[in-house]
mmCIF file of C-alpha atoms and ligand atoms in Angstrom:
data_model
loop_
_atom_site.group_PDB
_atom_site.id
_atom_site.type_symbol
_atom_site.label_atom_id
_atom_site.label_comp_id
_atom_site.label_asym_id
_atom_site.label_seq_id
_atom_site.Cartn_x
_atom_site.Cartn_y
_atom_site.Cartn_z
ATOM 1 C CA MET A 219 -15.952 -21.570 0.896
ATOM 2 C CA ASN A 220 -19.111 -20.325 2.529
ATOM 3 C CA GLU A 221 -19.764 -18.800 5.915
ATOM 4 C CA HIS A 222 -20.757 -22.158 7.442
ATOM 5 C CA ASP A 223 -17.453 -23.865 6.604
ATOM 6 C CA PRO A 224 -15.054 -24.201 9.543
ATOM 7 C CA PRO A 225 -12.255 -21.609 9.488
ATOM 8 C CA VAL A 226 -9.483 -22.800 7.177
ATOM 9 C CA PRO A 227 -6.122 -23.665 8.773
ATOM 10 C CA VAL A 228 -3.566 -20.970 8.009
ATOM 11 C CA THR A 229 0.187 -20.631 8.415
ATOM 12 C CA VAL A 230 1.788 -17.233 8.985
ATOM 13 C CA ILE A 231 5.494 -16.951 8.157
ATOM 14 C CA GLY A 232 7.191 -13.822 9.511
ATOM 15 C CA LEU A 233 6.235 -12.477 12.928
ATOM 16 C CA GLY A 234 7.460 -8.922 12.799
ATOM 17 C CA ALA A 235 5.075 -6.187 13.910
ATOM 18 C CA MET A 236 2.767 -6.889 10.973
ATOM 19 C CA GLY A 237 3.022 -10.695 10.840
ATOM 20 C CA LYS A 238 2.126 -10.921 14.532
ATOM 21 C CA ALA A 239 -0.952 -8.769 13.964
ATOM 22 C CA LEU A 240 -1.994 -10.959 11.008
ATOM 23 C CA ALA A 241 -1.583 -14.173 13.005
ATOM 24 C CA ALA A 242 -3.484 -12.684 15.951
ATOM 25 C CA ALA A 243 -6.390 -11.745 13.662
ATOM 26 C CA PHE A 244 -6.593 -15.284 12.244
ATOM 27 C CA LEU A 245 -6.468 -16.734 15.762
ATOM 28 C CA ALA A 246 -9.160 -14.365 17.011
ATOM 29 C CA ALA A 247 -11.412 -15.519 14.168
ATOM 30 C CA GLY A 248 -10.946 -19.168 15.102
ATOM 31 C CA HIS A 249 -8.535 -20.262 12.356
ATOM 32 C CA PRO A 250 -6.163 -23.053 13.370
ATOM 33 C CA THR A 251 -2.983 -20.981 13.051
ATOM 34 C CA THR A 252 0.576 -22.216 12.662
ATOM 35 C CA VAL A 253 3.374 -19.668 12.975
ATOM 36 C CA TRP A 254 7.072 -19.520 12.144
ATOM 37 C CA ASN A 255 9.667 -16.807 12.590
ATOM 38 C CA ARG A 256 13.454 -16.696 12.360
ATOM 39 C CA SER A 257 13.578 -15.414 15.948
ATOM 40 C CA ALA A 258 11.347 -18.078 17.461
ATOM 41 C CA GLY A 259 10.624 -16.123 20.652
ATOM 42 C CA LYS A 260 8.376 -13.727 18.754
ATOM 43 C CA ALA A 261 5.818 -16.540 18.541
ATOM 44 C CA ASP A 262 5.513 -16.900 22.336
ATOM 45 C CA SER A 263 2.477 -14.664 22.893
ATOM 46 C CA LEU A 264 0.687 -16.156 19.878
ATOM 47 C CA VAL A 265 1.356 -19.694 21.120
ATOM 48 C CA ALA A 266 -0.016 -18.653 24.515
ATOM 49 C CA ASP A 267 -3.179 -17.584 22.664
ATOM 50 C CA GLY A 268 -3.512 -20.921 20.872
ATOM 51 C CA ALA A 269 -1.214 -20.807 17.834
ATOM 52 C CA THR A 270 0.994 -23.761 16.935
ATOM 53 C CA ARG A 271 4.716 -23.038 16.724
ATOM 54 C CA ALA A 272 6.338 -24.749 13.732
ATOM 55 C CA ALA A 273 9.817 -26.020 14.558
ATOM 56 C CA THR A 274 11.009 -25.769 10.967
ATOM 57 C CA ILE A 275 10.020 -23.839 7.875
ATOM 58 C CA THR A 276 9.002 -27.125 6.175
ATOM 59 C CA GLU A 277 6.703 -27.898 9.091
ATOM 60 C CA ALA A 278 5.220 -24.410 8.765
ATOM 61 C CA VAL A 279 4.573 -24.649 5.018
ATOM 62 C CA THR A 280 3.049 -28.126 5.160
ATOM 63 C CA ALA A 281 0.773 -27.398 8.137
ATOM 64 C CA SER A 282 -1.908 -25.488 6.192
ATOM 65 C CA PRO A 283 -3.478 -25.143 2.733
ATOM 66 C CA LEU A 284 -3.211 -21.347 3.098
ATOM 67 C CA VAL A 285 0.275 -19.959 3.702
ATOM 68 C CA VAL A 286 0.540 -16.222 4.403
ATOM 69 C CA VAL A 287 3.985 -14.641 4.260
ATOM 70 C CA CYS A 288 4.860 -11.207 5.656
ATOM 71 C CA LEU A 289 8.603 -10.578 5.770
ATOM 72 C CA LEU A 290 10.925 -7.625 5.521
ATOM 73 C CA ASP A 291 11.376 -7.879 1.749
ATOM 74 C CA TYR A 292 11.410 -10.279 -1.220
ATOM 75 C CA PRO A 293 15.079 -11.291 -0.913
ATOM 76 C CA VAL A 294 14.312 -12.489 2.635
ATOM 77 C CA LEU A 295 11.213 -14.311 1.349
ATOM 78 C CA HIS A 296 13.313 -16.206 -1.195
ATOM 79 C CA GLU A 297 16.069 -16.858 1.346
ATOM 80 C CA ILE A 298 13.471 -18.597 3.522
ATOM 81 C CA LEU A 299 11.180 -20.258 0.957
ATOM 82 C CA ASP A 300 13.536 -21.239 -1.890
ATOM 83 C CA PRO A 301 14.930 -24.247 0.009
ATOM 84 C CA VAL A 302 11.383 -25.565 0.681
ATOM 85 C CA GLY A 303 9.659 -24.397 -2.502
ATOM 86 C CA ASP A 304 8.488 -27.891 -3.511
ATOM 87 C CA ALA A 305 6.568 -28.236 -0.224
ATOM 88 C CA LEU A 306 4.299 -25.435 -1.475
ATOM 89 C CA ALA A 307 2.799 -27.643 -4.225
ATOM 90 C CA GLY A 308 -1.003 -27.704 -3.966
ATOM 91 C CA ARG A 309 -1.099 -24.841 -1.452
ATOM 92 C CA ALA A 310 -2.052 -21.193 -1.765
ATOM 93 C CA LEU A 311 0.813 -18.811 -1.092
ATOM 94 C CA VAL A 312 -0.371 -15.313 -0.168
ATOM 95 C CA ASN A 313 2.525 -12.903 -0.037
ATOM 96 C CA LEU A 314 1.887 -9.698 1.900
ATOM 97 C CA THR A 315 5.512 -8.534 1.863
ATOM 98 C CA ASN A 316 5.983 -5.034 0.460
ATOM 99 C CA GLY A 317 7.745 -5.036 -2.907
ATOM 100 C CA THR A 318 7.718 -3.922 -6.520
ATOM 101 C CA PRO A 319 5.473 -5.194 -9.347
ATOM 102 C CA ASP A 320 8.524 -6.883 -10.937
ATOM 103 C CA GLN A 321 9.253 -8.750 -7.700
ATOM 104 C CA ALA A 322 5.599 -9.813 -7.463
ATOM 105 C CA ARG A 323 5.590 -11.104 -11.058
ATOM 106 C CA GLU A 324 8.858 -13.009 -10.563
ATOM 107 C CA THR A 325 7.596 -14.568 -7.331
ATOM 108 C CA ALA A 326 4.287 -15.532 -8.986
ATOM 109 C CA THR A 327 6.241 -17.377 -11.693
ATOM 110 C CA TRP A 328 8.480 -18.982 -9.065
ATOM 111 C CA ALA A 329 5.433 -20.204 -7.087
ATOM 112 C CA THR A 330 3.616 -21.487 -10.187
ATOM 113 C CA GLU A 331 6.704 -23.462 -11.236
ATOM 114 C CA ARG A 332 6.500 -25.205 -7.851
ATOM 115 C CA GLY A 333 2.824 -26.078 -8.234
ATOM 116 C CA ALA A 334 1.559 -23.444 -5.788
ATOM 117 C CA ASP A 335 -1.298 -20.998 -6.293
ATOM 118 C CA TYR A 336 -0.172 -17.428 -5.726
ATOM 119 C CA LEU A 337 -1.712 -14.183 -4.612
ATOM 120 C CA ASP A 338 0.332 -11.059 -4.122
ATOM 121 C CA GLY A 339 -0.931 -8.505 -1.628
ATOM 122 C CA GLY A 340 -0.461 -4.993 -0.335
ATOM 123 C CA ILE A 341 -1.511 -4.162 3.213
ATOM 124 C CA MET A 342 -3.050 -0.704 3.509
ATOM 125 C CA ALA A 343 -2.937 -0.534 7.291
ATOM 126 C CA VAL A 344 -0.570 -0.386 10.235
ATOM 127 C CA PRO A 345 -0.466 -3.328 12.670
ATOM 128 C CA PRO A 346 -3.012 -1.982 15.237
ATOM 129 C CA MET A 347 -5.553 -1.566 12.403
ATOM 130 C CA ILE A 348 -5.409 -5.236 11.341
ATOM 131 C CA GLY A 349 -8.806 -6.877 11.780
ATOM 132 C CA GLN A 350 -10.497 -3.460 12.090
ATOM 133 C CA PRO A 351 -13.068 -2.190 9.555
ATOM 134 C CA GLU A 352 -10.800 0.663 8.368
ATOM 135 C CA ALA A 353 -8.033 -1.722 7.258
ATOM 136 C CA PHE A 354 -7.966 -2.992 3.703
ATOM 137 C CA VAL A 355 -5.648 -5.313 1.838
ATOM 138 C CA LEU A 356 -5.160 -5.385 -1.940
ATOM 139 C CA TYR A 357 -4.788 -8.720 -3.736
ATOM 140 C CA SER A 358 -3.871 -9.677 -7.292
ATOM 141 C CA GLY A 359 -3.367 -13.001 -9.023
ATOM 142 C CA SER A 360 -5.679 -15.978 -9.384
ATOM 143 C CA ARG A 361 -9.334 -14.968 -8.987
ATOM 144 C CA PRO A 362 -10.478 -18.508 -8.082
ATOM 145 C CA VAL A 363 -7.855 -18.651 -5.309
ATOM 146 C CA PHE A 364 -8.953 -15.245 -4.029
ATOM 147 C CA ASP A 365 -12.590 -16.388 -4.052
ATOM 148 C CA GLN A 366 -11.685 -19.610 -2.252
ATOM 149 C CA TYR A 367 -9.905 -17.814 0.595
ATOM 150 C CA GLU A 368 -11.683 -14.451 0.610
ATOM 151 C CA GLN A 369 -13.488 -15.212 3.841
ATOM 152 C CA ALA A 370 -10.214 -15.942 5.656
ATOM 153 C CA LEU A 371 -8.467 -12.945 4.068
ATOM 154 C CA ASN A 372 -11.295 -10.674 5.211
ATOM 155 C CA ARG A 373 -10.218 -11.386 8.797
ATOM 156 C CA LEU A 374 -7.205 -9.125 8.219
ATOM 157 C CA GLY A 375 -9.098 -6.168 6.766
ATOM 158 C CA ILE A 376 -11.426 -5.718 3.819
ATOM 159 C CA ALA A 377 -9.997 -7.905 1.038
ATOM 160 C CA LYS A 378 -9.977 -6.004 -2.272
ATOM 161 C CA TYR A 379 -9.173 -7.946 -5.442
ATOM 162 C CA VAL A 380 -7.577 -5.647 -8.040
ATOM 163 C CA GLY A 381 -6.886 -7.992 -10.957
ATOM 164 C CA ALA A 382 -5.365 -11.170 -12.337
ATOM 165 C CA ALA A 383 -1.929 -9.730 -13.207
ATOM 166 C CA ALA A 384 0.317 -10.588 -10.246
ATOM 167 C CA GLY A 385 2.019 -7.167 -10.136
ATOM 168 C CA LEU A 386 -1.183 -5.130 -9.759
ATOM 169 C CA ALA A 387 -1.570 -5.265 -5.966
ATOM 170 C CA SER A 388 2.005 -4.080 -5.550
ATOM 171 C CA LEU A 389 1.521 -1.318 -8.127
ATOM 172 C CA TYR A 390 -1.647 -0.066 -6.403
ATOM 173 C CA ASP A 391 0.009 -0.394 -2.980
ATOM 174 C CA LEU A 392 3.020 1.702 -4.037
ATOM 175 C CA ALA A 393 0.733 4.234 -5.763
ATOM 176 C CA LEU A 394 -1.298 4.694 -2.576
ATOM 177 C CA LEU A 395 1.880 4.944 -0.496
ATOM 178 C CA SER A 396 3.207 7.543 -2.949
ATOM 179 C CA ALA A 397 0.047 9.603 -2.417
ATOM 180 C CA MET A 398 0.442 9.223 1.346
ATOM 181 C CA TYR A 399 4.120 10.234 1.400
ATOM 182 C CA GLY A 400 3.334 13.165 -0.905
ATOM 183 C CA GLN A 401 0.717 14.266 1.593
ATOM 184 C CA PHE A 402 3.171 13.810 4.487
ATOM 185 C CA ALA A 403 5.733 15.888 2.588
ATOM 186 C CA GLY A 404 3.213 18.685 2.024
ATOM 187 C CA ALA A 405 2.084 18.535 5.653
ATOM 188 C CA SER A 406 5.701 18.668 6.860
ATOM 189 C CA HIS A 407 6.293 21.696 4.662
ATOM 190 C CA ALA A 408 3.190 23.360 6.123
ATOM 191 C CA LEU A 409 4.372 22.652 9.681
ATOM 192 C CA ALA A 410 7.845 23.982 8.873
ATOM 193 C CA LEU A 411 6.341 27.201 7.497
ATOM 194 C CA VAL A 412 4.035 27.784 10.460
ATOM 195 C CA GLY A 413 6.804 26.740 12.835
ATOM 196 C CA THR A 414 8.903 29.724 11.775
ATOM 197 C CA GLU A 415 6.530 31.939 13.779
ATOM 198 C CA LYS A 416 6.496 30.192 17.170
ATOM 199 C CA ALA A 417 3.005 28.842 16.449
ATOM 200 C CA ASP A 418 1.357 26.071 18.463
ATOM 201 C CA LEU A 419 2.046 23.270 15.971
ATOM 202 C CA ALA A 420 -0.094 20.683 17.753
ATOM 203 C CA ASP A 421 -3.087 23.012 17.626
ATOM 204 C CA PHE A 422 -2.359 23.958 13.992
ATOM 205 C CA ALA A 423 -2.187 20.268 13.049
ATOM 206 C CA SER A 424 -5.401 19.235 14.778
ATOM 207 C CA SER A 425 -7.615 22.265 14.235
ATOM 208 C CA LEU A 426 -6.522 23.401 10.756
ATOM 209 C CA LEU A 427 -4.194 21.050 8.874
ATOM 210 C CA GLY A 428 -6.142 17.834 9.468
ATOM 211 C CA PRO A 429 -9.568 19.226 8.535
ATOM 212 C CA TRP A 430 -8.037 21.031 5.551
ATOM 213 C CA LEU A 431 -6.452 17.848 4.148
ATOM 214 C CA THR A 432 -9.749 16.022 4.569
ATOM 215 C CA ALA A 433 -11.650 18.816 2.803
ATOM 216 C CA ALA A 434 -9.099 18.926 -0.026
ATOM 217 C CA THR A 435 -9.927 15.356 -1.074
ATOM 218 C CA VAL A 436 -13.134 16.649 -2.718
ATOM 219 C CA ALA A 437 -10.849 17.987 -5.484
ATOM 220 C CA LEU A 438 -9.597 14.503 -6.416
ATOM 221 C CA PRO A 439 -12.063 14.052 -9.315
ATOM 222 C CA LEU A 440 -10.463 17.108 -10.978
ATOM 223 C CA LEU A 441 -7.219 15.137 -11.310
ATOM 224 C CA VAL A 442 -8.834 12.285 -13.200
ATOM 225 C CA GLN A 443 -9.286 12.371 -16.960
ATOM 226 C CA GLN A 444 -12.471 11.011 -18.448
ATOM 227 C CA ASN A 445 -12.419 9.567 -21.964
ATOM 228 C CA GLY A 446 -8.847 10.753 -22.475
ATOM 229 C CA THR A 447 -9.418 14.448 -21.771
ATOM 230 C CA SER A 448 -9.910 16.696 -18.803
ATOM 231 C CA THR A 449 -13.522 17.163 -17.981
ATOM 232 C CA GLN A 450 -15.016 20.508 -18.917
ATOM 233 C CA ALA A 451 -15.860 20.856 -15.261
ATOM 234 C CA ALA A 452 -12.167 20.673 -14.477
ATOM 235 C CA ALA A 453 -11.183 23.166 -17.186
ATOM 236 C CA GLU A 454 -13.832 25.631 -16.112
ATOM 237 C CA SER A 455 -13.487 24.996 -12.429
ATOM 238 C CA ASP A 456 -13.388 27.790 -9.900
ATOM 239 C CA SER A 457 -9.742 26.952 -9.301
ATOM 240 C CA PRO A 458 -8.051 26.934 -12.741
ATOM 241 C CA PRO A 459 -4.378 25.934 -13.089
ATOM 242 C CA ASP A 460 -3.086 29.474 -13.836
ATOM 243 C CA MET A 461 -4.619 30.749 -10.594
ATOM 244 C CA GLN A 462 -3.094 27.803 -8.747
ATOM 245 C CA THR A 463 0.319 28.459 -10.271
ATOM 246 C CA VAL A 464 0.302 32.007 -8.843
ATOM 247 C CA ALA A 465 -0.634 30.622 -5.410
ATOM 248 C CA ILE A 466 2.148 28.042 -5.554
ATOM 249 C CA ALA A 467 4.654 30.688 -6.644
ATOM 250 C CA ASN A 468 3.619 32.689 -3.575
ATOM 251 C CA ILE A 469 4.270 29.654 -1.361
ATOM 252 C CA VAL A 470 7.737 29.347 -2.903
ATOM 253 C CA THR A 471 8.454 33.050 -2.347
ATOM 254 C CA ALA A 472 7.178 32.927 1.249
ATOM 255 C CA SER A 473 9.186 29.771 1.932
ATOM 256 C CA ASN A 474 12.333 31.571 0.823
ATOM 257 C CA ALA A 475 11.489 34.544 2.990
ATOM 258 C CA GLN A 476 10.785 32.316 6.023
ATOM 259 C CA ASN A 477 13.966 30.292 5.435
ATOM 260 C CA VAL A 478 12.094 27.061 4.654
ATOM 261 C CA ASP A 479 13.204 24.700 1.872
ATOM 262 C CA ARG A 480 11.200 25.476 -1.277
ATOM 263 C CA ALA A 481 12.261 22.490 -3.384
ATOM 264 C CA LEU A 482 9.057 20.488 -2.926
ATOM 265 C CA LEU A 483 6.703 23.163 -4.216
ATOM 266 C CA SER A 484 9.115 24.503 -6.834
ATOM 267 C CA HIS A 485 9.062 21.069 -8.418
ATOM 268 C CA LEU A 486 5.274 21.096 -8.527
ATOM 269 C CA LEU A 487 5.397 24.369 -10.475
ATOM 270 C CA ILE A 488 7.160 22.755 -13.424
ATOM 271 C CA PRO A 489 4.258 20.612 -14.653
ATOM 272 C CA LEU A 490 1.688 23.229 -13.659
ATOM 273 C CA ARG A 491 3.362 25.888 -15.820
ATOM 274 C CA ASP A 492 2.784 23.694 -18.876
ATOM 275 C CA LEU A 493 -0.941 24.033 -18.276
ATOM 276 C CA ILE A 494 -1.078 27.828 -18.580
ATOM 277 C CA GLY A 495 -1.566 30.035 -21.618
ATOM 278 C CA PRO A 496 -3.496 29.780 -24.894
ATOM 279 C CA PRO A 497 -2.176 26.334 -25.957
ATOM 280 C CA ALA A 498 -3.481 25.004 -22.686
ATOM 281 C CA HIS A 499 -7.006 26.308 -23.287
ATOM 282 C CA GLY A 500 -9.496 23.718 -22.146
ATOM 283 C CA ARG A 501 -6.899 21.785 -20.210
ATOM 284 C CA GLY A 502 -7.146 21.178 -16.514
ATOM 285 C CA LEU A 503 -5.439 19.727 -13.518
ATOM 286 C CA ALA A 504 -6.048 16.229 -14.861
ATOM 287 C CA ASP A 505 -3.432 16.948 -17.555
ATOM 288 C CA MET A 506 -0.815 17.151 -14.815
ATOM 289 C CA VAL A 507 -1.020 13.372 -14.455
ATOM 290 C CA ASP A 508 0.155 12.967 -18.059
ATOM 291 C CA LEU A 509 2.856 15.610 -17.574
ATOM 292 C CA ILE A 510 4.300 13.598 -14.707
ATOM 293 C CA LYS A 511 4.624 10.421 -16.821
ATOM 294 C CA LYS A 512 8.042 9.844 -18.365
ATOM 295 C CA PRO A 513 8.013 9.246 -22.128
ATOM 296 C CA VAL A 514 8.572 5.616 -23.088
ATOM 297 C CA GLU A 515 12.239 5.221 -24.102
HETATM 298 N N1 FVH B 873 4.508 -2.304 9.959
HETATM 299 C C1 FVH B 873 3.869 -1.503 9.119
HETATM 300 O O1 FVH B 873 3.337 -0.483 9.509
HETATM 301 C C2 FVH B 873 3.751 -1.813 7.641
HETATM 302 C C3 FVH B 873 2.332 -1.654 7.133
HETATM 303 C C4 FVH B 873 2.161 -2.010 5.684
HETATM 304 C C5 FVH B 873 2.852 -3.318 5.324
HETATM 305 N N2 FVH B 873 4.213 -3.349 5.822
HETATM 306 C C6 FVH B 873 5.047 -4.400 5.250
HETATM 307 O O2 FVH B 873 4.901 -5.651 5.948
HETATM 308 C C7 FVH B 873 6.149 -6.358 5.875
HETATM 309 C C8 FVH B 873 6.592 -6.731 7.274
HETATM 310 O O3 FVH B 873 6.648 -5.565 8.047
HETATM 311 P P1 FVH B 873 6.841 -5.609 9.623
HETATM 312 O O4 FVH B 873 6.292 -4.347 10.170
HETATM 313 O O5 FVH B 873 6.324 -6.875 10.182
HETATM 314 O O6 FVH B 873 8.448 -5.578 9.699
HETATM 315 P P2 FVH B 873 9.407 -6.044 10.886
HETATM 316 O O7 FVH B 873 8.743 -5.851 12.204
HETATM 317 O O8 FVH B 873 10.706 -5.361 10.649
HETATM 318 O O9 FVH B 873 9.565 -7.613 10.662
HETATM 319 C C9 FVH B 873 10.391 -8.129 9.635
HETATM 320 C C10 FVH B 873 10.183 -9.609 9.521
HETATM 321 O O10 FVH B 873 11.128 -10.124 8.555
HETATM 322 C C11 FVH B 873 11.985 -11.083 9.223
HETATM 323 N N3 FVH B 873 13.336 -11.039 8.673
HETATM 324 C C12 FVH B 873 14.065 -9.949 8.385
HETATM 325 N N4 FVH B 873 15.262 -10.326 7.877
HETATM 326 C C13 FVH B 873 15.277 -11.676 7.881
HETATM 327 C C14 FVH B 873 16.221 -12.671 7.457
HETATM 328 N N5 FVH B 873 17.395 -12.319 6.914
HETATM 329 N N6 FVH B 873 15.882 -13.966 7.593
HETATM 330 C C15 FVH B 873 14.693 -14.337 8.127
HETATM 331 N N7 FVH B 873 13.747 -13.450 8.525
HETATM 332 C C16 FVH B 873 14.041 -12.139 8.403
HETATM 333 C C17 FVH B 873 11.961 -10.695 10.671
HETATM 334 O O11 FVH B 873 12.380 -11.799 11.420
HETATM 335 P P3 FVH B 873 13.080 -11.565 12.875
HETATM 336 O O12 FVH B 873 14.017 -10.378 12.718
HETATM 337 O O13 FVH B 873 11.964 -11.277 13.835
HETATM 338 O O14 FVH B 873 13.795 -12.828 13.155
HETATM 339 C C18 FVH B 873 10.489 -10.331 10.855
HETATM 340 O O15 FVH B 873 9.695 -11.493 10.911
HETATM 341 C C19 FVH B 873 7.165 -5.450 5.186
HETATM 342 O O16 FVH B 873 7.262 -5.807 3.824
HETATM 343 C C20 FVH B 873 6.515 -4.071 5.331
HETATM 344 O O17 FVH B 873 6.907 -3.175 4.312
HETATM 345 C C21 FVH B 873 4.314 -3.178 7.268
#
């Protein structure tokens, strides 16, 4: 595909909050767009904007070479697509439903057995961001299929290919969500602490917490090992793990005193403590990543 080709016809299956945003982005970019949803009424506004409503799931699948699916979960996907799996032969199935790497791998095998090309995806955006420059979507699976449809997929947000193994997009998606929820948990803890003193939480969030979280991202390289070991820069950083452990212990103590749950930070102390003392000489925050991993059973 090149930029002078006409926009490829696309089918969107699943018109929840996200599926509707995806279909709207394809429509806005001029793609002939066919839509299907269990509750047919959710297609009304899209049809008013030029989409074609498929009367049946078979009609939806066979309408386009590119079939994008965005449903609640993988069991729902299989409930809907299993009965019409053979109609997918020769088409590209792009699954943007949130799930696990195992579910992505199983669905890739299922699609391949039916003669379909398969890409699994992870949407790193909320519906209003779809089609905006800050949205990005992760894809894994067949590189040639990604290349063929990259232009169309870029309509949704920046399309980032992360590898040929089908489970990779899901793994990266869940990893990024884990980082986000961890940050939400820390931010909630901060708000709970400050909230014990009748503070203006809205002002605290906008003038201090937000800028602080943004500034803290400069420390991310310290968490990443290079060539299997912590970088010397990390080990000798101005913020060594033993210093950080004292600070975290103080947060735990203050949380107790302010009657705020300390479980979140107490848990963080466990791996950090393993980084202190002579045996830990030369180790840094990057070693915490290994300490979090469970040993292979
Ligand atoms: N919305 C978000 O912020 C996030 C952003 C990141 C990616 N997620 C994932 O996207 C998938 C869909 O999410 P959604 O926001 O569109 O979810 P809903 O609005 O709840 O829509 C669910 C769709 O699934 C259909 N559905 C549910 N159960 C069934 C069923 N048993 N049979 C057929 N269809 C079913 C539902 O249909 P209906 O209720 O309208 O008839 C919607 O089309 C999801 O994986 C997120 O994790 C979104």
